[in-house]
Amino acid sequence: MAELVRGQNHPLPRNRIEIRISAEAPVVAGATLADENGRVGGADRVAHPGAPTLPGIEVSRQAAAEHRLAVDLDALPDAVHRVSVLIALPAAPGGPSRFGAVAAPRAAVTGLDGTEVAGYTLAGLDAESAVVALELYRRQGAWKIRAVGQGYAAGLTALLTDQGLPRAAELARAIEDAVARGMARSVPARTTDTDRSRRAAASVAGEHPGTAAGSPYDPQAPDPGSVRSGSSDGLGDATPAPGGARPPAADAPAVTGAATPTGGPVDYTHPKRRQTSPPTAPAAPAAPEASGAADGPAPPVAGDAVGWSMDERLYNQVWGMFEDLARTTAAYRSAVDFAESRMEKELDQVLSDPRSRLGSVGDTAREAAHARQAQLVDQARAVLDRDLAQLTAESEVVEPALPPAYARWDNPVWHGYQVPTEPPMAVRLGDLHLPESVPLRIPMLVRLPLERGLWIDSGRTATFDGDFSDSGELRHLALRTAVELAARLLAAHPVDEFGVQVIDPAGAAASALAPLTGTGVLAGPPATGAAGVADVLGRLTERVDLVQMAVRGGAPDALPPALDTSRQLLIVNDFPHGFDDRAVTQLRYLADEGPGVGVHLLLVADLEDAAAYGPLLDPLWRSLMRLTPVPDDHLADPWVGHAWTYEPCLVPAGSQVLQQALTQVAAARTKRM
């Protein structure tokens, strides 16, 4: 393996390769195909998240801290003599705007088996927000790689212009739009609470100062303390053993409601759990017995992660399971791809030799190629099954230990529910799973306070094959999902620190809202009609303006005494029905500015119903996290970008646990009056 420096080149021993990008923060990865003069003819010669596949190359569909670009140099058009691999920071609010603000990214060229051919760490970047990392170029019939590291402070537009691309600014905007759409479907990555200024703002909004969350995933990847791989360049190629102990974080997450102890982070790893080294995930895995302790994996332990409290350790453990499942599945899929490509290569060799093309010799060679492919796939599946068994065992231990905010509604912990005195650090929005991992499900935990609004899609999904007699049944299920999410948030917060308001313009949601209205936990009756919509939106917009002015002016005591500073969740049913242009503008304002000062949205809407607004509402949809009332594979993880199937956590039929929890919340409020 060659470690390159800027300007150095290296021969490529093979023409089917992967280019792996690893960075501390999510980056956009792409490639341009240029002619012998280095000119890119048009947008059809640029692979990017909006157009990820071109002949001979495929790139990621979203911004991520890790990318794998597949390259087949033999499949490139004859006119292509140079392939430039580019990375750029996405234009997301709150995210890094220059590479100098994050650790140096790294690009590596590997074979399909994961063997690294050459690597290049892009050190020395400062104000640049886009950079050409590597260049593959054809010289005298052979391909070579060159470490480039050419950065552009003016971003993608300047980079594409420099490569001779016509209408570069237009393409750069298209790439940014595609990245924004990808971020809207990403599960928010776990974050640590290190931003003191956000704590001050949260305290003005009524949040406990020890629980203000960090930046959302959209512009920011997991911090170095969250990375569990063995790479020094952020999220690397090492895959932690799902059943083994996870390495401690580099920085301990913030303490909830307590002073931070001195002397560095505390490692709460269970003392009886054996330490095992995380194996590197190969493209063609070895047999199951080749890794792990000789006497088998250690039994899983609930709370076996770093954190200052049990809730935080469980949160980090669940995220560790999420990452483990993402990476072991990626290793399995990579191994299957490698087995397929190896078989194709062997079959091509058989067909290219006239002596073995026909007859028994050819048949024997083809059978041997298929047998080797099946053996590699079986080995990969055995490793995946081993990892899934370990993760399943861990899930069986962790699920019963989860606190109410993290637990399913059928968890016995809800039967002993009491109104908390401190807000949780996260809340469960549902479950996630992959096709290879059924029935294993990972809790989808999202940090609080919510940094993005939520959108329950009441329209028909592309992947759900259920049978609904009419759209009204699906809309009712979407509203039920929203109500149960709101109930979970209410039950997870202390008395008077979280309120729920409802806009139901047509007044058609009475039955679905019964758990909230019947227990009296709503801040007021559901708003109906145009006047009700205007009244609620006007009051919440005024609240956002007042709190923002108080925070920016450093005068939180200047807020009106009657102003309710507790966090508020606004449920909007059947949007955009009953909304005029002014109301739509106010709702967009709340979606953008509300989360920072304690106002959060929960929309129940069908995208088709808003089609009349055209692109006007596109920023609103992108700013919200889309959830579905039925299983749908629309969410992506922040490591390798798998499409995960999301399922909401609904109260089991006949259970009274939700009613009992809300009754306790209402009773506790009555006592405080």
PDB file of C-alpha atoms in Angstrom, residues 427 429 444 446 450 452-457 485 489 569-570 600-604 623-627:
ATOM      1  CA  VAL A 427     -36.922   9.667  22.691  1.00  0.00           C
ATOM      2  CA  LEU A 429     -39.621   7.479  17.367  1.00  0.00           C
ATOM      3  CA  MET A 444     -34.737   4.726  16.541  1.00  0.00           C
ATOM      4  CA  VAL A 446     -33.416  10.814  18.526  1.00  0.00           C
ATOM      5  CA  LEU A 450     -35.879  17.900  18.683  1.00  0.00           C
ATOM      6  CA  ARG A 452     -36.164  19.166  13.316  1.00  0.00           C
ATOM      7  CA  GLY A 453     -39.896  18.954  13.029  1.00  0.00           C
ATOM      8  CA  LEU A 454     -41.638  15.674  12.237  1.00  0.00           C
ATOM      9  CA  TRP A 455     -43.884  14.849   9.298  1.00  0.00           C
ATOM     10  CA  ILE A 456     -46.179  11.820   9.409  1.00  0.00           C
ATOM     11  CA  ASP A 457     -46.851  11.021   5.751  1.00  0.00           C
ATOM     12  CA  LEU A 485     -45.677  10.261  19.518  1.00  0.00           C
ATOM     13  CA  LEU A 489     -43.085  13.217  24.481  1.00  0.00           C
ATOM     14  CA  LEU A 569     -45.364  20.692  20.185  1.00  0.00           C
ATOM     15  CA  LEU A 570     -47.804  21.809  17.508  1.00  0.00           C
ATOM     16  CA  HIS A 600     -41.666  22.009  17.430  1.00  0.00           C
ATOM     17  CA  LEU A 601     -43.895  20.865  14.565  1.00  0.00           C
ATOM     18  CA  LEU A 602     -45.617  17.531  14.008  1.00  0.00           C
ATOM     19  CA  LEU A 603     -47.396  17.596  10.650  1.00  0.00           C
ATOM     20  CA  VAL A 604     -49.837  14.967   9.418  1.00  0.00           C
ATOM     21  CA  SER A 623     -36.763  20.655   6.928  1.00  0.00           C
ATOM     22  CA  LEU A 624     -38.951  17.942   8.487  1.00  0.00           C
ATOM     23  CA  MET A 625     -38.098  14.339   9.263  1.00  0.00           C
ATOM     24  CA  ARG A 626     -40.497  12.144   7.312  1.00  0.00           C
ATOM     25  CA  LEU A 627     -42.040   9.237   9.203  1.00  0.00           C
TER      26      LEU A 627
END
